[in-house]
Tab-separated table of C-alpha atoms in Angstrom:
chain	number	residue	atom	x	y	z
A	1	MET	CA	-55.572	-113.590	-79.044
A	2	GLU	CA	-56.830	-110.769	-77.890
A	3	THR	CA	-55.085	-111.186	-74.470
A	4	LEU	CA	-51.828	-111.655	-76.388
A	5	GLN	CA	-52.383	-108.387	-78.123
A	6	LEU	CA	-52.889	-107.165	-74.981
A	7	LEU	CA	-49.992	-108.233	-73.376
A	8	SER	CA	-47.964	-107.266	-76.846
A	9	ASN	CA	-49.487	-103.100	-76.862
A	10	GLU	CA	-48.420	-102.511	-72.654
A	11	PRO	CA	-44.980	-102.354	-73.389
A	12	LEU	CA	-45.051	-100.807	-76.427
A	13	ALA	CA	-46.968	-97.655	-74.420
A	14	LYS	CA	-44.956	-97.927	-72.151
A	15	THR	CA	-41.820	-97.861	-74.994
A	16	GLY	CA	-43.832	-94.366	-76.660
A	17	SER	CA	-44.076	-92.617	-73.951
A	18	SER	CA	-40.595	-92.926	-72.346
A	19	PRO	CA	-39.065	-90.492	-74.820
A	20	SER	CA	-41.831	-87.589	-74.366
A	21	ARG	CA	-40.191	-87.799	-70.652
A	22	PHE	CA	-36.372	-88.095	-70.932
A	23	VAL	CA	-37.238	-84.948	-74.323
A	24	ASN	CA	-39.137	-82.738	-71.082
A	25	VAL	CA	-37.009	-83.241	-68.234
A	26	PRO	CA	-33.987	-81.114	-69.714
A	27	VAL	CA	-35.874	-79.318	-71.349
A	28	ARG	CA	-37.195	-77.685	-67.761
A	29	LEU	CA	-33.786	-77.749	-66.388
A	30	ILE	CA	-32.238	-75.868	-68.783
A	31	ILE	CA	-35.581	-73.280	-68.603
A	32	ASP	CA	-34.983	-73.781	-64.486
A	33	LEU	CA	-31.193	-72.744	-65.084
A	34	ILE	CA	-31.716	-69.692	-67.104
A	35	LEU	CA	-34.114	-67.998	-64.740
A	36	LEU	CA	-31.877	-68.669	-61.990
A	37	GLY	CA	-28.987	-67.381	-63.498
A	38	LEU	CA	-31.618	-63.967	-64.675
A	39	PHE	CA	-32.081	-63.441	-60.557
A	40	ILE	CA	-28.287	-64.327	-59.505
A	41	ALA	CA	-27.567	-61.458	-62.587
A	42	GLY	CA	-30.119	-59.156	-61.171
A	43	THR	CA	-29.296	-59.618	-57.611
A	44	VAL	CA	-26.139	-58.960	-59.166
A	45	VAL	CA	-26.299	-55.666	-60.656
A	46	TRP	CA	-28.998	-54.724	-57.475
A	47	PHE	CA	-26.414	-54.615	-54.615
A	48	SER	CA	-23.516	-53.459	-56.794
A	49	ALA	CA	-24.997	-50.456	-58.639
A	50	PRO	CA	-25.165	-48.174	-56.090
A	51	TYR	CA	-21.669	-48.627	-55.145
A	52	LEU	CA	-20.420	-49.043	-58.975
A	53	ALA	CA	-22.004	-45.610	-58.997
A	54	ARG	CA	-20.704	-44.377	-56.111
A	55	ASN	CA	-17.282	-44.617	-56.917
A	56	TYR	CA	-18.157	-43.826	-60.580
A	57	ILE	CA	-19.163	-40.540	-59.546
A	58	ASN	CA	-15.770	-40.224	-56.545
A	59	ARG	CA	-13.738	-40.618	-59.924
A	60	GLU	CA	-15.040	-38.494	-61.971
A	61	LEU	CA	-14.745	-35.873	-59.375
A	62	SER	CA	-11.259	-36.627	-58.021
A	63	VAL	CA	-9.591	-35.635	-60.825
A	64	LEU	CA	-11.023	-31.834	-61.447
A	65	PRO	CA	-8.740	-28.843	-60.683
A	66	ASP	CA	-8.501	-26.725	-57.613
A	67	TYR	CA	-11.222	-29.043	-55.964
A	68	THR	CA	-12.233	-32.322	-54.777
A	69	GLY	CA	-15.060	-34.202	-54.356
A	70	ARG	CA	-17.157	-37.032	-53.077
A	71	VAL	CA	-19.890	-39.213	-52.204
A	72	GLU	CA	-20.657	-41.389	-49.451
A	73	SER	CA	-23.407	-43.280	-50.687
A	74	VAL	CA	-25.950	-44.142	-53.623
A	75	ARG	CA	-29.563	-45.175	-53.493
A	76	ILE	CA	-31.122	-45.983	-56.935
A	77	HIS	CA	-34.718	-46.052	-57.174
A	78	PRO	CA	-35.093	-47.756	-60.698
A	79	TRP	CA	-39.239	-47.934	-60.303
A	80	THR	CA	-38.751	-43.642	-60.220
A	81	ALA	CA	-36.035	-43.096	-62.320
A	82	SER	CA	-34.422	-41.178	-59.720
A	83	LEU	CA	-31.091	-41.845	-57.565
A	84	ASP	CA	-30.504	-39.971	-53.641
A	85	ILE	CA	-27.638	-39.582	-53.185
A	86	TYR	CA	-25.430	-38.628	-49.549
A	87	ASP	CA	-23.429	-36.614	-47.749
A	88	VAL	CA	-21.716	-34.538	-50.971
A	89	HIS	CA	-18.965	-32.682	-49.926
A	90	LEU	CA	-15.679	-30.707	-52.030
A	91	ASP	CA	-12.958	-29.448	-50.416
A	92	LYS	CA	-9.628	-27.062	-51.595
A	93	LYS	CA	-7.194	-29.298	-52.387
A	94	THR	CA	-4.523	-27.758	-50.623
A	95	GLY	CA	-6.345	-28.952	-47.209
A	96	LYS	CA	-5.381	-25.507	-46.055
A	97	ILE	CA	-9.094	-24.805	-45.402
A	98	PRO	CA	-10.850	-26.350	-42.267
A	99	VAL	CA	-14.795	-26.153	-43.745
A	100	HIS	CA	-15.672	-27.827	-46.736
A	101	PHE	CA	-16.738	-25.763	-49.977
A	102	PHE	CA	-19.563	-27.373	-50.029
A	103	TYR	CA	-21.822	-30.362	-48.058
A	104	SER	CA	-25.192	-31.706	-48.374
A	105	PRO	CA	-26.409	-34.232	-46.897
A	106	ARG	CA	-28.975	-35.705	-49.301
A	107	THR	CA	-28.790	-34.844	-52.813
A	108	SER	CA	-31.578	-36.242	-55.537
A	109	VAL	CA	-31.388	-36.892	-59.051
A	110	SER	CA	-34.576	-37.533	-60.862
A	111	LEU	CA	-36.242	-37.623	-64.856
A	112	GLN	CA	-38.428	-35.379	-64.240
A	113	TRP	CA	-42.219	-37.377	-65.139
A	114	SER	CA	-44.269	-33.857	-65.297
A	115	GLN	CA	-42.492	-32.814	-68.904
A	116	ILE	CA	-42.843	-36.209	-70.248
A	117	VAL	CA	-46.508	-34.369	-71.835
A	118	HIS	CA	-43.828	-31.963	-73.978
A	119	GLY	CA	-42.112	-35.024	-75.866
A	120	VAL	CA	-38.986	-34.452	-73.498
A	121	GLU	CA	-36.464	-36.406	-70.969
A	122	ARG	CA	-35.428	-33.622	-68.152
A	123	ALA	CA	-34.093	-34.279	-65.154
A	124	SER	CA	-34.652	-32.402	-61.469
A	125	VAL	CA	-31.495	-32.020	-58.753
A	126	ILE	CA	-33.199	-31.820	-55.422
A	127	VAL	CA	-30.546	-30.193	-52.912
A	128	ASN	CA	-31.584	-31.096	-49.224
A	129	SER	CA	-30.197	-28.746	-47.045
A	130	PRO	CA	-27.081	-27.940	-48.274
A	131	ARG	CA	-23.856	-25.283	-46.467
A	132	ILE	CA	-21.662	-23.776	-48.858
A	133	ASN	CA	-18.882	-21.562	-47.448
A	134	LEU	CA	-17.365	-19.074	-48.755
A	135	VAL	CA	-13.964	-18.511	-47.112
A	136	GLU	CA	-11.608	-15.246	-48.083
A	137	GLY	CA	-7.614	-15.989	-47.002
A	138	PRO	CA	-4.727	-14.739	-47.622
A	139	ASN	CA	-3.620	-16.423	-50.529
A	140	ALA	CA	-5.281	-18.743	-53.018
A	141	GLU	CA	-4.403	-21.353	-51.663
A	142	GLN	CA	-6.575	-19.975	-47.810
A	143	THR	CA	-9.806	-18.864	-50.290
A	144	GLN	CA	-12.061	-20.700	-51.375
A	145	MET	CA	-14.810	-18.489	-53.640
A	146	SER	CA	-16.301	-20.034	-57.051
A	147	LEU	CA	-16.167	-22.522	-59.060
A	148	SER	CA	-14.732	-22.941	-62.310
A	149	LYS	CA	-16.339	-23.790	-65.479
A	150	VAL	CA	-15.323	-27.329	-66.053
A	151	TRP	CA	-16.620	-28.029	-62.473
A	152	LEU	CA	-19.989	-27.117	-63.210
A	153	ASP	CA	-19.274	-28.894	-67.084
A	154	ALA	CA	-18.647	-31.625	-64.961
A	155	ILE	CA	-21.494	-31.742	-62.865
A	156	LYS	CA	-23.405	-31.443	-65.811
A	157	GLN	CA	-22.195	-34.543	-67.133
A	158	LEU	CA	-22.536	-36.717	-64.628
A	159	ILE	CA	-26.194	-36.524	-64.664
A	160	PRO	CA	-28.358	-38.526	-67.521
A	161	TRP	CA	-30.581	-36.329	-68.267
A	162	ARG	CA	-30.153	-32.279	-68.662
A	163	VAL	CA	-31.320	-30.351	-66.138
A	164	ASN	CA	-34.897	-28.379	-66.065
A	165	GLN	CA	-35.478	-27.604	-62.487
A	166	VAL	CA	-33.058	-27.462	-59.035
A	167	GLN	CA	-34.267	-26.905	-55.682
A	168	ILE	CA	-32.099	-26.044	-52.533
A	169	HIS	CA	-34.314	-25.964	-49.635
A	170	ASP	CA	-32.781	-25.547	-46.656
A	171	GLY	CA	-29.773	-24.027	-46.849
A	172	ASP	CA	-27.164	-22.328	-45.286
A	173	VAL	CA	-24.559	-19.805	-46.887
A	174	HIS	CA	-21.305	-18.285	-45.092
A	175	PHE	CA	-18.514	-16.356	-45.709
A	176	LEU	CA	-15.769	-16.689	-43.748
A	177	ASP	CA	-12.569	-15.260	-42.694
A	178	PHE	CA	-10.657	-16.835	-40.370
A	179	HIS	CA	-7.371	-14.860	-40.184
A	180	ALA	CA	-9.511	-11.484	-39.279
A	181	SER	CA	-9.068	-10.609	-35.561
A	182	PRO	CA	-12.357	-11.437	-34.451
A	183	GLN	CA	-12.707	-14.221	-37.176
A	184	VAL	CA	-15.469	-13.680	-39.709
A	185	ASP	CA	-18.632	-15.538	-39.981
A	186	LEU	CA	-21.759	-13.746	-42.258
A	187	GLU	CA	-24.491	-16.261	-42.568
A	188	ALA	CA	-27.802	-16.427	-44.681
A	189	SER	CA	-29.901	-19.256	-43.461
A	190	GLN	CA	-32.831	-20.575	-44.146
A	191	LEU	CA	-31.619	-20.608	-48.313
A	192	GLU	CA	-34.905	-21.666	-50.644
A	193	LEU	CA	-34.170	-21.996	-54.405
A	194	ASP	CA	-36.785	-22.344	-56.976
A	195	ALA	CA	-35.274	-22.199	-60.578
A	196	GLU	CA	-37.735	-24.042	-63.445
A	197	ASN	CA	-37.576	-24.292	-67.047
A	198	MET	CA	-34.339	-24.098	-67.324
A	199	SER	CA	-34.080	-25.946	-70.418
A	200	ASN	CA	-36.936	-25.172	-71.745
A	201	SER	CA	-38.192	-27.991	-71.908
A	202	GLN	CA	-42.253	-25.845	-72.447
A	203	GLY	CA	-40.692	-24.661	-76.035
A	204	LEU	CA	-41.868	-20.770	-74.501
A	205	LYS	CA	-40.831	-19.284	-77.530
A	206	ILE	CA	-40.305	-15.625	-75.117
A	207	PRO	CA	-36.982	-14.311	-74.738
A	208	LEU	CA	-36.798	-15.253	-71.016
A	209	PRO	CA	-38.000	-18.582	-70.485
A	210	ALA	CA	-36.950	-19.866	-66.979
A	211	THR	CA	-37.396	-18.852	-63.856
A	212	VAL	CA	-35.858	-18.386	-60.379
A	213	ARG	CA	-35.941	-17.444	-57.257
A	214	ILE	CA	-34.411	-17.383	-54.046
A	215	THR	CA	-35.205	-16.289	-50.282
A	216	ALA	CA	-32.975	-16.397	-47.228
A	217	ARG	CA	-32.462	-14.685	-43.863
A	218	PRO	CA	-29.241	-12.807	-44.015
A	219	LEU	CA	-28.356	-12.510	-40.724
A	220	LEU	CA	-30.599	-14.316	-39.097
A	221	THR	CA	-32.809	-11.980	-38.349
A	222	GLY	CA	-32.804	-9.985	-42.194
A	223	ASN	CA	-34.791	-11.054	-45.247
A	224	PHE	CA	-33.773	-11.419	-48.692
A	225	GLU	CA	-35.542	-12.360	-52.258
A	226	MET	CA	-34.771	-12.372	-55.542
A	227	ASN	CA	-36.594	-12.234	-58.616
A	228	LEU	CA	-34.915	-14.185	-62.302
A	229	ALA	CA	-35.753	-14.162	-65.819
A	230	VAL	CA	-33.407	-15.450	-67.681
A	231	ASN	CA	-32.763	-17.293	-70.598
A	232	PHE	CA	-29.974	-20.111	-70.124
A	233	ASP	CA	-29.538	-21.448	-73.216
A	234	GLU	CA	-28.246	-18.198	-74.548
A	235	GLN	CA	-23.910	-17.905	-74.905
A	236	PHE	CA	-23.743	-14.674	-72.296
A	237	ALA	CA	-25.675	-14.099	-69.819
A	238	THR	CA	-29.062	-12.210	-70.675
A	239	PHE	CA	-31.948	-12.145	-67.115
A	240	THR	CA	-33.937	-10.102	-65.535
A	241	GLN	CA	-33.663	-9.564	-61.948
A	242	ASP	CA	-35.007	-7.751	-59.172
A	243	PHE	CA	-33.680	-8.283	-55.224
A	244	LYS	CA	-34.367	-6.424	-52.189
A	245	MET	CA	-32.762	-7.246	-48.330
A	246	GLU	CA	-34.793	-5.790	-45.814
A	247	HIS	CA	-33.758	-5.511	-41.585
A	248	VAL	CA	-30.569	-6.555	-41.454
A	249	PRO	CA	-29.083	-5.861	-38.584
A	250	ALA	CA	-25.635	-4.131	-38.877
A	251	VAL	CA	-24.888	-5.519	-35.391
A	252	GLY	CA	-24.188	-8.562	-37.520
A	253	THR	CA	-21.572	-6.737	-39.253
A	254	ASN	CA	-19.194	-6.164	-36.398
A	255	ALA	CA	-16.342	-8.519	-37.153
A	256	ALA	CA	-16.009	-7.540	-40.724
A	257	LEU	CA	-16.619	-3.622	-40.145
A	258	GLN	CA	-13.252	-4.413	-37.489
A	259	LYS	CA	-11.327	-5.891	-40.156
A	260	TYR	CA	-11.924	-3.621	-43.036
A	261	LEU	CA	-13.679	0.377	-40.685
A	262	LYS	CA	-11.707	-0.312	-37.815
A	263	VAL	CA	-15.117	0.236	-36.233
A	264	ARG	CA	-17.695	-1.483	-34.467
A	265	VAL	CA	-21.416	-0.701	-35.167
A	266	LYS	CA	-23.758	-0.767	-31.696
A	267	SER	CA	-27.160	-0.244	-33.245
A	268	GLY	CA	-28.798	0.020	-36.985
A	269	GLU	CA	-29.879	-2.080	-39.843
A	270	ILE	CA	-29.060	-2.220	-43.408
A	271	GLY	CA	-32.163	-2.037	-46.576
A	272	LEU	CA	-30.893	-2.419	-50.465
A	273	TYR	CA	-32.924	-2.762	-53.275
A	274	SER	CA	-32.166	-3.226	-56.726
A	275	GLU	CA	-33.515	-4.077	-60.158
A	276	LEU	CA	-30.888	-5.136	-63.284
A	277	THR	CA	-31.069	-6.130	-66.674
A	278	SER	CA	-28.577	-8.118	-68.762
A	279	ASP	CA	-28.909	-8.509	-72.410
A	280	LYS	CA	-26.312	-11.115	-74.053
A	281	GLY	CA	-23.250	-9.884	-71.091
A	282	LYS	CA	-24.317	-6.116	-71.189
A	283	TYR	CA	-26.217	-5.366	-68.320
A	284	HIS	CA	-27.802	-1.735	-66.534
A	285	GLY	CA	-30.398	-1.085	-63.854
A	286	TYR	CA	-29.659	0.602	-60.577
A	287	VAL	CA	-28.775	-0.098	-56.825
A	288	LYS	CA	-30.545	1.381	-53.918
A	289	PRO	CA	-29.295	0.642	-50.303
A	290	PHE	CA	-30.113	2.275	-46.705
A	291	PHE	CA	-28.333	2.482	-43.306
A	292	TYR	CA	-31.871	3.245	-40.472
A	293	ARG	CA	-30.339	4.899	-36.926
A	294	LEU	CA	-26.157	3.840	-37.478
A	295	GLU	CA	-24.805	5.091	-34.050
A	296	PHE	CA	-20.931	3.670	-34.292
A	297	GLU	CA	-18.759	2.540	-31.129
A	298	PRO	CA	-14.329	2.266	-30.972
A	299	LYS	CA	-13.802	-1.451	-31.499
A	300	SER	CA	-13.092	-2.610	-26.640
A	301	ALA	CA	-9.131	-2.324	-28.195
A	302	ASP	CA	-9.337	1.014	-28.612
A	303	GLU	CA	-11.664	2.306	-25.760
A	304	GLY	CA	-9.784	4.394	-23.404
A	305	ASN	CA	-7.457	5.649	-26.226
A	306	PRO	CA	-6.696	8.098	-29.276
A	307	GLY	CA	-8.340	4.535	-31.488
A	308	ALA	CA	-11.730	5.531	-29.969
A	309	ILE	CA	-12.014	9.014	-31.590
A	310	TRP	CA	-12.206	7.495	-34.968
A	311	SER	CA	-15.650	5.890	-33.286
A	312	GLY	CA	-16.970	10.099	-32.923
A	313	ILE	CA	-15.908	10.949	-36.006
A	314	LEU	CA	-17.703	8.169	-37.833
A	315	ASN	CA	-21.260	9.101	-35.756
A	316	VAL	CA	-20.082	13.312	-36.324
A	317	THR	CA	-19.654	12.828	-40.686
A	318	LYS	CA	-22.733	9.753	-40.610
A	319	GLY	CA	-25.010	12.868	-38.642
A	320	LEU	CA	-24.261	15.153	-41.094
A	321	PHE	CA	-25.827	12.750	-44.243
A	322	GLU	CA	-28.461	11.716	-42.709
A	323	SER	CA	-32.390	12.396	-43.230
A	324	ASP	CA	-34.279	13.959	-40.574
A	325	GLY	CA	-36.274	9.847	-40.214
A	326	HIS	CA	-31.853	9.453	-39.132
A	327	VAL	CA	-31.517	7.508	-42.423
A	328	ILE	CA	-28.909	7.631	-44.992
A	329	ALA	CA	-29.507	6.545	-48.593
A	330	THR	CA	-29.279	6.464	-51.732
A	331	GLN	CA	-29.303	5.358	-55.629
A	332	SER	CA	-26.879	5.171	-58.420
A	333	ASN	CA	-27.274	3.297	-61.793
A	334	ILE	CA	-25.317	0.839	-62.328
A	335	SER	CA	-23.588	-0.349	-65.852
A	336	GLY	CA	-20.886	-2.228	-68.108
A	337	ARG	CA	-20.401	-5.997	-68.804
A	338	VAL	CA	-21.199	-9.123	-65.780
A	339	ASP	CA	-16.918	-9.114	-65.832
A	340	GLN	CA	-16.642	-4.954	-65.656
A	341	PRO	CA	-19.369	-3.813	-64.077
A	342	ASN	CA	-19.119	0.570	-63.985
A	343	ILE	CA	-20.628	2.184	-60.564
A	344	ASP	CA	-21.716	5.727	-61.253
A	345	THR	CA	-20.004	7.407	-58.059
A	346	MET	CA	-20.924	11.077	-58.363
A	347	ALA	CA	-24.485	9.483	-58.390
A	348	VAL	CA	-23.944	8.073	-55.181
A	349	ILE	CA	-23.003	10.908	-54.116
A	350	THR	CA	-25.672	13.477	-55.304
A	351	GLY	CA	-28.005	10.339	-53.507
A	352	VAL	CA	-26.693	10.937	-50.451
A	353	LEU	CA	-27.224	14.927	-50.627
A	354	ARG	CA	-30.160	14.743	-51.646
A	355	ASN	CA	-31.323	12.680	-49.239
A	356	ALA	CA	-30.273	13.827	-46.453
A	357	TYR	CA	-31.329	17.797	-47.814
A	358	VAL	CA	-33.940	17.558	-50.665
A	359	GLU	CA	-36.542	14.664	-50.004
A	360	ALA	CA	-35.778	10.954	-48.544
A	361	LEU	CA	-35.585	8.470	-50.720
A	362	ARG	CA	-38.792	5.800	-50.307
A	363	THR	CA	-37.891	2.848	-49.432
A	364	GLY	CA	-38.471	-0.095	-52.211
A	365	PHE	CA	-38.225	-0.403	-56.035
A	366	ASP	CA	-38.376	2.748	-57.989
A	367	PRO	CA	-40.769	2.036	-60.348
A	368	SER	CA	-39.498	5.094	-62.598
A	369	HIS	CA	-36.111	3.602	-62.476
A	370	SER	CA	-36.806	0.133	-63.821
A	371	PRO	CA	-34.731	-0.837	-66.915
A	372	SER	CA	-36.541	-2.358	-69.831
A	373	LYS	CA	-35.794	-6.004	-70.901
A	374	PRO	CA	-34.125	-8.090	-73.405
A	375	THR	CA	-36.842	-7.921	-76.495
A	376	ASP	CA	-34.371	-9.717	-79.488
A	377	THR	CA	-32.508	-12.717	-77.275
A	378	VAL	CA	-32.503	-16.937	-78.881
A	379	THR	CA	-35.575	-18.533	-77.214
A	380	THR	CA	-35.076	-22.513	-77.015
A	381	PRO	CA	-35.114	-25.008	-79.115
A	382	LEU	CA	-32.730	-23.484	-81.461
A	383	THR	CA	-33.900	-23.166	-85.122
A	384	ALA	CA	-32.550	-22.044	-88.130
A	385	SER	CA	-32.709	-19.050	-87.875
A	386	THR	CA	-31.329	-18.243	-84.660
A	387	GLU	CA	-28.434	-20.067	-84.774
A	388	LYS	CA	-26.039	-17.095	-86.108
A	389	GLU	CA	-27.582	-14.661	-83.273
A	390	ALA	CA	-26.894	-17.902	-80.752
A	391	ALA	CA	-23.321	-17.727	-82.218
A	392	ALA	CA	-22.819	-14.165	-82.557
A	393	PRO	CA	-20.169	-11.930	-80.518
A	394	SER	CA	-21.833	-10.378	-77.290
A	395	PRO	CA	-23.041	-6.633	-77.654
A	396	ALA	CA	-20.925	-6.170	-74.730
A	397	ALA	CA	-17.757	-7.579	-75.970
A	398	LYS	CA	-17.503	-4.572	-78.292
A	399	ASN	CA	-16.497	-1.908	-75.747
């Protein structure tokens, strides 16, 4: 009986295990297929996302006015929440200008992790080795000097977070006139820009929370430095700025001088100092130019003919206005609206005469004429009490 019972129980054991095996096989297959599908979908997204991003950027930039923009490739780094954009260039749509308005081999946009501690998501933009070509031409189609506000708004929309930091490394800016003879090419190289706290992510309760510092080498050997404190959230321009330009070789401006003054410079240097304050669109400050040991000479085409007299006249005239150190200098207050600057011409003339015959101006900034800083401007983030002030018309518009 025991033998029969064992024989009779054995098939039952096998039969009992069979349903479990048939149930588990389809479940594992479904899970494997789901994982495979997710892997394939992730792979497709991973490899197609850069192309989709590039096409989207190019499509958005191509429909904007005056200029057309294009990027050649995009690389996305999801683990750092950043992307690199390669070979960015903006060109005048007329096609009559032989150089890009803007070109950069690589621009990086990333989440600014240091601002996460302030509870905000902000972007950092780093532009590497850009070249900007400002072109003066005989008409609008052959001129490129600036971008419209439409472009600036469109670029902001392409960045997923509000921009809080902008850095430019090893930039190169050219002012060009292809229609002059010889052609004008004024260059500022080794441009470095560092703008911080542009969106006031730190929530500073001060009138001018953002800082901008710019340095460059004008005409290869000169020095340029600008420091700016600004409130980018103001409806109208509100900032303080000081800048200086020193040791700029005058001979580097000869192409421009030949076009506009019909003369050349044989030797000399140029310097410039200025401080400005703008309070909601209305600004005031001073400008202080210096011209060291200038010597004029005729253009090559004028040598040996009456045209050479003009350079002699300029040499005699500038000698009348030089100080004992062979320096022509002046200082003048400037004021008005950002879109309508006003320079005191009489102060310019008086300053030249004073430098030549009374007391030579000292190089550098003038602490006694430093403009006062804005004290009652809207700080960000906006509150109910400051929204009305932000919406108020600029004091400059009332003049």
